[in-house]
């Protein structure tokens, strides 16, 4: 399977849906939402949901609205994390961040609007006709949990708490598991549970997502240390300057790379009972760890 | 019907549910969420949902989780609106605002967490067992719309846009309808649609909610102008100082009072086909306009 081609194809489908649901506007809140949504995101979370639903024989079309909502959520988290009161980042993916473009007030409201619209997209009756409302309810609840105080927000709280002092390995894993892995795990899980899956399959894909999510954050930390500026879209070493908790800071580059590779091997191992319809999930896992080093 | 007693009883029930779902903590994000949730809110939106479900013969117990979620949403909107980048308010209901107590970063995350937890509460399977998942899906979608870019957030965007210049009467009504009335209308609608209601009843209660919501904001504007500081919990005239768009600024106090009273009369008129089970809805409407002048 040509995983780069698969990722490109699915990105096109997700981009088209995002473009379709978001009104076009020259300025105002929709322009700000569109700016951040189309600032170069790879659509990893929606694509994981789609690949997971394919792995269990589900219909990618049926879950496209829910999958796209995951990108709205991811984008909201970036817009708010970048704010001056939070990480105070001026650039992301080579472009000025939302508050640099539109001001702090609009950036706060843009994040709020992206998060709110995600829940609208997940539940819009027209766009979710093929799904069982009871399972969809479970998905909305699980997504909310994954990005709430026991998930992504909890991770961001811990991350801000630790800036300036060195967390233990356990604390660092806690931060990464919550801040990044929870939504990535739940994205894969969402695709699986909305497909025609068995409980065993759902559990396997949840395990896969958990490990892929953690590996993804470790690779991100490594790239922040060693990446070239042009490729990264931001100044390398930014995390270190902020004295942020990262894997390379705690374990060094080599051990971090090894940890990521072991996690990816283990993630692919979770899929051993799946047939070739899970090849995209396998390819995505390997692509994450291969992508830039 | 003793409406003050009714409001107190229902507030106790809603407060108990909020207390139950929110972990207790001495500090951190839960402490900040709890601080703002228990800073003196009247629980108008949850109580409207409960009263609306009673009016159509539904079970208040079944919708308590969904109703409480509406208070989480309202509180999130206050925490974010008060931020320095937005309205920059130091006090609300006589207490320091979230960012004054916990700092800007925590206040942003607290708002995010309140909004996110609202969607968790609306969909938590255990707490919504008595509800039809298909109708619940519709409720989640409608609530998201009511508080999104075409609702509450849209109103806040417009409100910030107009600060410093005088909007027309039409523009002011647009702001109020979106910023305040949309969530109040949807709160009443939510209780009705989740009860055992006919489409005609749902429409009537939506109309009631729309008018009550607008009247509520007009009364709020008036109180900001004429209220005593102790009762208001903030300095009167704050809106005028910020050159915010308000009814009294545009029409004067007397005309604003009359407009609110007419709206309330019209809201109660929407309920003419309902029996005495809608007395709480009628009482709430009259209480809103009578509350402080």
Coordinates of C-alpha atoms in Angstrom, one line a residue:
Chain A
X1 CA 0.0 0.0 0.0
X2 CA 1.2 3.4 -1.0
X3 CA 0.6 5.2 2.3
X4 CA 1.6 8.6 1.1
X5 CA -1.0 8.4 -1.6
X6 CA -3.6 7.1 0.8
X7 CA -3.0 10.0 3.2
X8 CA -3.2 12.5 0.3
X9 CA -6.5 11.0 -1.0
X10 CA -8.1 11.0 2.4
X11 CA -6.8 14.5 3.1
X12 CA -8.6 15.7 0.0
X13 CA -11.8 14.2 1.1
X14 CA -11.6 15.6 4.6
X15 CA -10.6 19.1 3.2
X16 CA -13.6 19.1 0.9
X17 CA -16.0 18.4 3.7
X18 CA -14.4 21.1 5.9
X19 CA -14.6 23.5 3.0
X20 CA -18.3 22.6 2.5
X21 CA -19.5 23.0 6.1
X22 CA -17.6 26.3 6.8
X23 CA -19.1 29.5 5.3
X24 CA -16.8 31.5 3.2
X25 CA -16.1 35.0 4.4
X26 CA -13.6 37.8 3.7
X27 CA -13.3 38.6 7.4
X28 CA -14.8 37.9 10.8
X29 CA -15.0 34.7 12.7
X30 CA -15.5 32.4 9.7
X31 CA -12.4 33.8 8.1
X32 CA -10.4 33.2 11.3
X33 CA -11.8 29.6 11.6
X34 CA -10.9 28.9 7.9
X35 CA -7.4 30.4 8.3
X36 CA -6.5 28.0 11.1
X37 CA -8.3 25.0 9.6
X38 CA -6.4 25.4 6.4
X39 CA -3.0 26.3 7.8
X40 CA -1.4 23.1 6.8
X41 CA -2.9 20.4 9.0
X42 CA -2.3 16.8 8.0
X43 CA -5.8 15.7 9.0
X44 CA -4.2 12.8 11.0
X45 CA -7.2 12.4 13.4
X46 CA -9.9 12.3 10.7
X47 CA -7.8 10.0 8.6
X48 CA -7.3 7.6 11.6
X49 CA -11.0 7.5 12.1
X50 CA -11.6 6.7 8.4
X51 CA -8.9 4.1 8.3
X52 CA -10.2 2.5 11.4
X53 CA -13.7 2.3 10.0
X54 CA -12.3 0.8 6.8
X55 CA -10.4 -1.8 8.9
X56 CA -13.7 -3.1 10.4
X57 CA -15.6 -2.9 7.1
X58 CA -17.5 0.3 7.9
X59 CA -18.4 3.1 5.5
X60 CA -16.0 6.0 5.4
X61 CA -18.8 8.1 3.9
X62 CA -21.1 7.6 6.9
X63 CA -18.5 8.9 9.4
X64 CA -17.1 11.8 7.3
X65 CA -18.9 14.4 9.3
X66 CA -17.8 12.9 12.6
X67 CA -14.2 12.5 11.3
X68 CA -14.0 16.1 10.1
X69 CA -15.2 17.3 13.6
X70 CA -12.0 15.8 15.1
X71 CA -10.0 18.2 13.0
X72 CA -12.1 21.1 14.3
X73 CA -11.3 20.0 17.8
X74 CA -7.6 19.6 17.1
X75 CA -7.5 23.0 15.5
X76 CA -9.3 24.6 18.5
X77 CA -6.7 23.2 20.8
X78 CA -3.8 24.6 18.7
X79 CA -5.5 28.1 18.5
X80 CA -6.0 28.3 22.3
X81 CA -2.6 26.7 23.2
X82 CA -0.8 29.3 21.1
X83 CA -2.4 32.3 22.9
X84 CA -0.1 34.7 24.7
X85 CA -1.6 33.6 28.1
X86 CA -0.7 30.0 27.2
X87 CA 2.3 29.0 25.1
X88 CA 2.6 32.4 23.5
X89 CA 3.6 31.1 20.0
X90 CA 3.8 33.5 17.1
X91 CA 4.2 30.9 14.4
X92 CA 2.8 27.5 13.7
X93 CA 3.4 25.5 10.5
X94 CA 5.3 28.5 9.1
X95 CA 2.4 30.9 9.4
X96 CA 1.4 33.5 12.0
X97 CA -0.8 32.0 14.7
X98 CA -4.5 33.0 15.0
X99 CA -4.0 35.7 17.6
X100 CA -1.1 37.3 15.6
X101 CA -3.4 37.5 12.6
X102 CA -6.7 38.4 14.2
X103 CA -6.0 39.6 17.8
X104 CA -6.5 37.8 21.1
X105 CA -10.2 38.3 21.4
X106 CA -11.0 36.8 18.0
X107 CA -8.5 33.9 18.6
X108 CA -10.3 33.0 21.8
X109 CA -13.7 33.1 20.1
X110 CA -12.3 31.2 17.1
X111 CA -11.2 28.3 19.4
X112 CA -14.5 28.4 21.1
X113 CA -16.3 28.3 17.8
X114 CA -14.2 25.5 16.4
X115 CA -14.9 23.4 19.5
X116 CA -18.6 24.2 19.4
X117 CA -19.0 23.5 15.7
X118 CA -17.3 20.1 16.2
X119 CA -20.2 19.0 18.3
X120 CA -22.6 20.3 15.8
X121 CA -20.9 18.3 13.0
X122 CA -20.8 15.2 15.1
X123 CA -24.6 15.3 15.6
X124 CA -26.0 17.0 12.5
X125 CA -28.9 14.7 11.6
X126 CA -28.5 15.1 7.8
X127 CA -24.8 14.2 7.9
X128 CA -25.0 11.2 10.2
X129 CA -28.1 9.4 8.8
X130 CA -26.2 6.1 8.3
X131 CA -25.2 5.9 12.0
X132 CA -26.9 4.3 15.0
X133 CA -27.9 7.3 17.2
X134 CA -27.2 5.3 20.4
X135 CA -23.6 4.5 19.2
X136 CA -23.2 8.1 18.1
X137 CA -24.3 9.3 21.5
X138 CA -21.5 7.2 23.0
X139 CA -19.0 8.7 20.5
X140 CA -19.9 12.2 21.4
X141 CA -19.6 11.4 25.1
X142 CA -16.2 9.6 24.6
X143 CA -14.8 12.5 22.5
X144 CA -15.9 15.0 25.1
X145 CA -14.1 12.9 27.8
X146 CA -11.0 12.5 25.7
X147 CA -10.6 16.3 25.2
X148 CA -11.8 17.3 28.7
X149 CA -10.2 17.6 32.1
X150 CA -9.4 13.9 32.2
X151 CA -8.0 14.1 28.7
X152 CA -6.6 16.9 26.5
X153 CA -7.4 19.8 28.7
X154 CA -6.0 17.9 31.7
X155 CA -2.8 17.4 29.7
X156 CA -2.5 21.0 28.9
X157 CA -3.0 22.0 32.5
X158 CA -0.3 19.6 33.6
X159 CA 2.0 20.9 30.8
X160 CA 1.6 24.5 31.9
X161 CA 2.2 23.3 35.5
X162 CA 5.5 21.6 34.7
X163 CA 7.0 24.4 32.5
X164 CA 10.2 25.4 34.2
X165 CA 10.8 22.3 36.2
X166 CA 11.7 18.8 35.2
X167 CA 8.9 16.2 35.4
X168 CA 9.7 12.5 36.0
X169 CA 9.4 10.0 33.1
X170 CA 6.0 8.9 34.5
X171 CA 4.7 12.5 34.7
X172 CA 5.9 13.2 31.2
X173 CA 4.1 10.1 29.9
X174 CA 1.0 11.3 31.8
X175 CA 1.1 14.7 30.0
X176 CA 1.6 13.2 26.6
X177 CA -1.0 10.6 27.1
X178 CA -3.6 13.2 28.0
X179 CA -2.5 16.2 25.8
X180 CA -2.0 14.3 22.6
X181 CA -2.7 10.6 22.8
X182 CA -6.2 10.8 24.2
X183 CA -7.7 12.5 21.1
X184 CA -5.7 10.3 18.7
X185 CA -6.7 7.1 20.4
X186 CA -10.3 8.3 20.5
X187 CA -10.2 9.2 16.8
X188 CA -9.2 5.6 15.8
X189 CA -11.7 4.2 18.4
X190 CA -14.5 6.4 16.9
X191 CA -14.0 5.0 13.4
X192 CA -14.0 1.5 14.8
X193 CA -17.1 1.8 17.0
X194 CA -19.1 3.5 14.3
X195 CA -18.2 0.8 11.8
X196 CA -19.7 -2.7 11.9
X197 CA -17.2 -3.9 14.5
X198 CA -16.9 -6.5 17.3
X199 CA -16.0 -5.4 20.8
X200 CA -12.6 -7.2 20.4
X201 CA -11.9 -5.2 17.3
X202 CA -12.8 -1.9 19.0
X203 CA -10.5 -2.7 21.9
X204 CA -7.6 -3.6 19.6
X205 CA -8.0 -0.4 17.7
X206 CA -8.2 1.6 20.9
X207 CA -4.9 0.0 21.9
X208 CA -3.4 0.8 18.5
X209 CA -4.6 4.4 18.8
X210 CA -3.1 4.8 22.3
X211 CA 0.3 3.7 21.2
X212 CA 0.3 5.6 17.9
X213 CA -0.8 8.7 19.8
X214 CA 2.1 8.5 22.3
X215 CA 4.6 7.7 19.5
X216 CA 3.3 10.7 17.5
X217 CA 4.0 13.1 20.4
X218 CA 7.5 11.7 21.0
X219 CA 8.3 12.2 17.3
X220 CA 6.9 15.7 17.5
X221 CA 9.2 16.4 20.5
X222 CA 12.2 15.0 18.6
X223 CA 11.4 17.1 15.5
X224 CA 11.2 20.2 17.6
X225 CA 14.7 19.5 18.7
X226 CA 16.3 18.4 15.5
X227 CA 14.0 19.5 12.7
X228 CA 15.0 22.0 10.1
X229 CA 13.3 25.4 10.5
X230 CA 11.7 25.3 7.0
X231 CA 10.2 21.9 7.3
X232 CA 9.0 22.5 10.9
X233 CA 7.4 25.9 10.2
X234 CA 8.7 27.2 13.5
X235 CA 12.0 27.7 15.2
X236 CA 13.5 24.4 16.4
X237 CA 14.3 24.2 20.1
X238 CA 11.2 26.2 21.0
X239 CA 10.1 23.6 23.6
X240 CA 13.5 23.6 25.1
X241 CA 13.6 27.3 25.3
X242 CA 10.2 27.3 27.1
X243 CA 11.7 24.5 29.3
X244 CA 8.8 22.4 28.3
X245 CA 8.6 18.8 29.3
X246 CA 9.7 16.7 26.3
X247 CA 11.1 13.2 25.7
X248 CA 14.4 14.3 24.2
X249 CA 15.0 16.6 27.2
X250 CA 14.5 13.7 29.6
X251 CA 15.9 10.7 27.7
X252 CA 18.0 12.2 24.8
X253 CA 17.3 11.9 21.1
X254 CA 18.4 8.3 20.5
X255 CA 16.4 6.7 23.4
X256 CA 13.4 8.8 22.4
X257 CA 13.6 7.5 18.8
X258 CA 13.8 3.9 20.1
X259 CA 10.9 4.4 22.4
X260 CA 8.8 5.7 19.4
X261 CA 9.8 2.8 17.2
X262 CA 8.9 0.3 19.9
X263 CA 5.5 1.9 20.4
X264 CA 4.8 1.7 16.7
X265 CA 5.8 -1.9 16.6
X266 CA 3.5 -2.6 19.4
X267 CA 0.6 -0.6 17.8
X268 CA 0.9 -2.6 14.6
X269 CA 0.9 -5.8 16.8
X270 CA -2.5 -4.8 18.1
X271 CA -3.8 -5.3 14.6
X272 CA -2.7 -8.9 14.2
X273 CA -6.2 -10.3 13.9
X274 CA -7.1 -7.9 11.2
X275 CA -6.9 -8.6 7.4
X276 CA -5.6 -6.3 4.7
X277 CA -8.4 -3.8 5.3
X278 CA -6.2 -2.6 8.2
X279 CA -3.2 -2.0 6.0
X280 CA -3.9 1.8 6.0
X281 CA -3.8 1.8 9.9
X282 CA -0.5 -0.2 9.7
X283 CA 0.9 2.2 7.1
X284 CA -0.1 5.3 9.1
X285 CA 1.7 3.9 12.2
X286 CA 4.9 3.3 10.3
X287 CA 4.6 6.6 8.5
X288 CA 4.5 8.5 11.8
X289 CA 7.8 7.2 13.0
X290 CA 9.5 7.4 9.6
X291 CA 8.2 10.8 8.6
X292 CA 11.2 13.0 9.2
X293 CA 14.2 11.0 10.6
Chain B
X1 CA -47.9 29.4 42.3
X2 CA -45.2 30.7 44.5
X3 CA -42.6 31.3 41.8
X4 CA -39.8 32.3 44.2
X5 CA -40.2 29.0 46.0
X6 CA -40.3 27.1 42.7
X7 CA -37.1 28.7 41.6
X8 CA -35.4 28.0 44.9
X9 CA -36.5 24.3 44.8
X10 CA -35.3 23.7 41.3
X11 CA -32.0 25.6 41.9
X12 CA -31.3 23.2 44.8
X13 CA -31.9 20.2 42.5
X14 CA -29.6 21.6 39.8
X15 CA -26.9 22.7 42.3
X16 CA -26.9 19.1 43.7
X17 CA -26.4 17.6 40.3
X18 CA -23.6 20.1 39.4
X19 CA -21.9 19.3 42.7
X20 CA -22.2 15.6 42.1
X21 CA -20.7 15.5 38.6
X22 CA -17.8 17.9 39.4
X23 CA -14.9 16.4 41.3
X24 CA -13.9 18.3 44.5
X25 CA -10.4 19.7 44.5
X26 CA -8.5 22.2 46.6
X27 CA -6.8 23.7 43.5
X28 CA -6.3 23.1 39.8
X29 CA -8.9 23.1 37.0
X30 CA -11.8 21.5 39.0
X31 CA -11.4 24.2 41.7
X32 CA -11.6 26.9 39.1
X33 CA -14.6 25.3 37.4
X34 CA -16.4 24.9 40.7
X35 CA -15.6 28.5 41.7
X36 CA -17.3 29.9 38.6
X37 CA -20.2 27.4 38.7
X38 CA -20.9 28.3 42.3
X39 CA -20.4 32.0 42.1
X40 CA -24.1 32.9 42.5
X41 CA -25.8 31.8 39.2
X42 CA -29.6 31.7 39.3
X43 CA -29.7 28.5 37.1
X44 CA -32.2 30.2 34.8
X45 CA -31.4 28.0 31.8
X46 CA -31.6 24.6 33.5
X47 CA -34.8 25.7 35.3
X48 CA -36.4 26.8 32.1
X49 CA -35.6 23.4 30.6
X50 CA -37.1 21.7 33.6
X51 CA -40.2 23.9 33.6
X52 CA -40.7 23.4 29.9
X53 CA -40.5 19.6 30.3
X54 CA -43.0 19.8 33.1
X55 CA -45.3 21.9 30.9
X56 CA -45.5 19.1 28.4
X57 CA -45.8 16.3 31.0
X58 CA -42.2 15.1 30.7
X59 CA -40.0 13.9 33.5
X60 CA -37.6 16.5 35.1
X61 CA -35.5 13.7 36.4
X62 CA -34.8 12.4 32.9
X63 CA -33.5 15.7 31.7
X64 CA -31.6 16.8 34.7
X65 CA -28.2 16.0 33.2
X66 CA -29.0 17.8 30.0
X67 CA -30.4 20.8 31.9
X68 CA -27.4 21.1 34.2
X69 CA -25.2 21.1 31.1
X70 CA -26.9 24.3 30.0
X71 CA -25.5 26.0 33.2
X72 CA -22.0 24.7 32.3
X73 CA -22.3 26.4 28.9
X74 CA -23.6 29.6 30.4
X75 CA -20.8 29.7 32.9
X76 CA -18.2 29.0 30.2
X77 CA -19.5 32.0 28.2
X78 CA -19.2 34.3 31.3
X79 CA -15.6 33.1 32.1
X80 CA -14.4 33.8 28.5
X81 CA -16.4 37.0 28.1
X82 CA -14.7 38.4 31.3
X83 CA -11.2 37.8 30.0
X84 CA -8.9 40.8 29.6
X85 CA -8.8 40.3 25.9
X86 CA -12.6 40.4 25.8
X87 CA -14.7 42.6 28.2
X88 CA -11.9 42.8 30.8
X89 CA -14.2 42.5 33.8
X90 CA -12.6 42.2 37.3
X91 CA -15.9 41.4 39.1
X92 CA -19.0 39.4 38.4
X93 CA -21.8 38.9 40.9
X94 CA -19.7 40.6 43.6
X95 CA -16.8 38.2 43.2
X96 CA -13.4 38.4 41.4
X97 CA -13.7 36.9 37.9
X98 CA -12.0 33.6 37.1
X99 CA -8.9 35.2 35.5
X100 CA -8.5 37.5 38.5
X101 CA -8.6 34.5 40.8
X102 CA -6.6 31.9 38.8
X103 CA -4.8 33.8 36.0
X104 CA -5.6 34.1 32.3
X105 CA -4.3 30.7 31.2
X106 CA -6.4 28.8 33.8
X107 CA -9.5 31.0 33.0
X108 CA -9.2 30.1 29.3
X109 CA -8.8 26.4 30.1
X110 CA -11.7 26.6 32.6
X111 CA -14.0 28.0 30.0
X112 CA -12.9 25.3 27.5
X113 CA -13.4 22.6 30.2
X114 CA -16.9 23.8 31.1
X115 CA -18.0 23.8 27.5
X116 CA -16.5 20.4 26.9
X117 CA -18.0 18.9 30.0
X118 CA -21.4 20.3 29.0
X119 CA -21.4 18.0 25.9
X120 CA -20.2 15.1 28.1
X121 CA -23.1 15.7 30.5
X122 CA -25.6 15.9 27.6
X123 CA -24.6 12.5 26.3
X124 CA -23.5 10.5 29.3
X125 CA -25.3 7.2 28.7
X126 CA -26.0 6.5 32.4
X127 CA -27.5 9.9 33.0
X128 CA -29.7 10.0 29.9
X129 CA -31.2 6.5 30.0
X130 CA -34.8 7.7 29.9
X131 CA -34.3 9.8 26.7
X132 CA -34.7 8.8 23.0
X133 CA -31.2 8.9 21.6
X134 CA -32.5 10.3 18.3
X135 CA -34.1 13.2 20.0
X136 CA -31.1 13.7 22.2
X137 CA -28.9 13.9 19.1
X138 CA -31.1 16.6 17.8
X139 CA -30.8 18.5 21.1
X140 CA -27.0 18.3 21.1
X141 CA -27.0 19.6 17.6
X142 CA -29.4 22.4 18.3
X143 CA -27.6 23.5 21.5
X144 CA -24.3 23.6 19.5
X145 CA -26.0 25.8 16.9
X146 CA -27.5 28.0 19.5
X147 CA -24.1 28.7 21.1
X148 CA -22.0 28.8 17.9
X149 CA -21.2 31.3 15.2
X150 CA -24.9 31.7 14.3
X151 CA -25.8 32.0 18.0
X152 CA -24.1 33.0 21.1
X153 CA -20.5 33.3 19.7
X154 CA -21.9 35.2 16.8
X155 CA -23.5 37.6 19.2
X156 CA -20.3 38.1 21.2
X157 CA -18.4 38.8 18.0
X158 CA -20.9 41.4 17.0
X159 CA -20.9 42.9 20.5
X160 CA -17.1 43.4 20.4
X161 CA -17.4 44.8 16.9
X162 CA -19.9 47.5 18.0
X163 CA -18.1 48.6 21.2
X164 CA -17.4 52.3 20.8
X165 CA -20.0 53.0 18.1
X166 CA -23.7 53.1 18.3
X167 CA -25.6 50.2 16.6
X168 CA -29.0 50.7 15.1
X169 CA -32.0 49.3 17.0
X170 CA -32.1 46.4 14.5
X171 CA -28.4 45.6 15.1
X172 CA -28.8 45.8 18.8
X173 CA -31.7 43.3 18.7
X174 CA -29.5 41.0 16.5
X175 CA -26.8 41.1 19.2
X176 CA -29.1 40.4 22.0
X177 CA -31.0 37.7 20.1
X178 CA -27.7 35.8 19.5
X179 CA -25.7 36.6 22.6
X180 CA -28.4 35.8 25.2
X181 CA -31.7 34.8 23.7
X182 CA -30.5 31.9 21.6
X183 CA -29.3 29.8 24.6
X184 CA -32.4 30.8 26.7
X185 CA -34.7 29.9 23.8
X186 CA -32.9 26.6 23.2
X187 CA -33.0 25.8 27.0
X188 CA -36.8 26.0 27.0
X189 CA -37.0 24.2 23.7
X190 CA -34.7 21.4 25.0
X191 CA -37.0 20.7 27.9
X192 CA -40.1 20.6 25.6
X193 CA -38.6 18.4 22.9
X194 CA -37.2 15.9 25.4
X195 CA -40.6 15.7 27.1
X196 CA -43.6 13.9 25.6
X197 CA -44.6 16.9 23.5
X198 CA -46.4 17.6 20.2
X199 CA -44.7 19.7 17.5
X200 CA -47.1 22.5 18.2
X201 CA -46.2 22.6 21.9
X202 CA -42.5 22.6 21.0
X203 CA -43.0 25.5 18.6
X204 CA -45.0 27.5 21.3
X205 CA -42.3 26.9 23.9
X206 CA -39.6 27.9 21.4
X207 CA -41.5 31.2 20.8
X208 CA -41.9 31.7 24.6
X209 CA -38.1 31.1 25.1
X210 CA -37.2 33.6 22.3
X211 CA -39.2 36.4 23.9
X212 CA -38.2 35.6 27.5
X213 CA -34.6 35.5 26.4
X214 CA -34.8 38.9 24.7
X215 CA -36.7 40.4 27.7
X216 CA -34.1 39.0 30.1
X217 CA -31.2 40.8 28.3
X218 CA -33.1 44.1 28.2
X219 CA -33.7 43.8 31.9
X220 CA -30.1 43.0 32.4
X221 CA -29.1 46.1 30.5
X222 CA -31.5 48.2 32.6
X223 CA -30.1 46.8 35.8
X224 CA -26.6 47.6 34.7
X225 CA -27.7 51.2 34.4
X226 CA -29.9 51.7 37.4
X227 CA -29.1 48.7 39.8
X228 CA -27.5 49.3 43.2
X229 CA -23.9 48.1 43.4
X230 CA -24.5 45.7 46.2
X231 CA -27.3 44.0 44.5
X232 CA -25.6 43.9 41.1
X233 CA -22.3 42.6 42.3
X234 CA -20.5 44.9 39.9
X235 CA -20.2 48.6 39.4
X236 CA -23.4 50.0 37.7
X237 CA -22.9 51.8 34.4
X238 CA -20.1 49.4 33.4
X239 CA -21.7 48.8 30.0
X240 CA -22.0 52.5 29.4
X241 CA -18.4 53.1 30.3
X242 CA -17.3 50.4 27.8
X243 CA -19.7 52.1 25.3
X244 CA -21.4 48.7 24.9
X245 CA -24.6 48.4 22.9
X246 CA -27.5 48.4 25.3
X247 CA -31.3 49.1 25.2
X248 CA -31.2 51.9 27.7
X249 CA -28.4 53.6 25.7
X250 CA -30.5 53.5 22.6
X251 CA -34.1 53.9 23.9
X252 CA -33.8 55.2 27.4
X253 CA -34.9 53.4 30.6
X254 CA -38.6 53.9 30.3
X255 CA -39.0 52.6 26.8
X256 CA -36.7 49.7 27.6
X257 CA -38.9 48.7 30.5
X258 CA -42.0 48.9 28.4
X259 CA -40.4 46.8 25.7
X260 CA -39.4 44.1 28.2
X261 CA -42.9 44.1 29.6
X262 CA -44.5 43.7 26.2
X263 CA -42.2 40.8 25.3
X264 CA -43.1 39.0 28.6
X265 CA -46.8 39.5 27.9
X266 CA -46.3 38.1 24.4
X267 CA -44.2 35.2 25.8
X268 CA -47.0 34.2 28.2
X269 CA -49.4 34.5 25.3
X270 CA -47.5 31.7 23.5
X271 CA -48.6 29.4 26.3
X272 CA -52.3 29.9 25.9
X273 CA -53.0 26.3 24.9
X274 CA -51.2 24.9 27.9
X275 CA -52.9 23.9 31.2
X276 CA -51.7 24.7 34.7
X277 CA -48.6 22.5 34.2
X278 CA -47.1 25.6 32.4
X279 CA -47.7 27.8 35.4
X280 CA -44.0 27.7 36.2
X281 CA -43.1 28.9 32.7
X282 CA -45.6 31.7 33.1
X283 CA -44.3 32.6 36.6
X284 CA -40.6 32.6 35.4
X285 CA -41.5 35.0 32.6
X286 CA -43.2 37.4 34.9
X287 CA -40.5 37.1 37.5
X288 CA -37.8 38.1 35.0
X289 CA -39.4 41.4 34.3
X290 CA -40.4 42.0 38.0
X291 CA -37.1 41.0 39.5
X292 CA -35.5 44.3 40.3
X293 CA -37.7 47.2 39.2

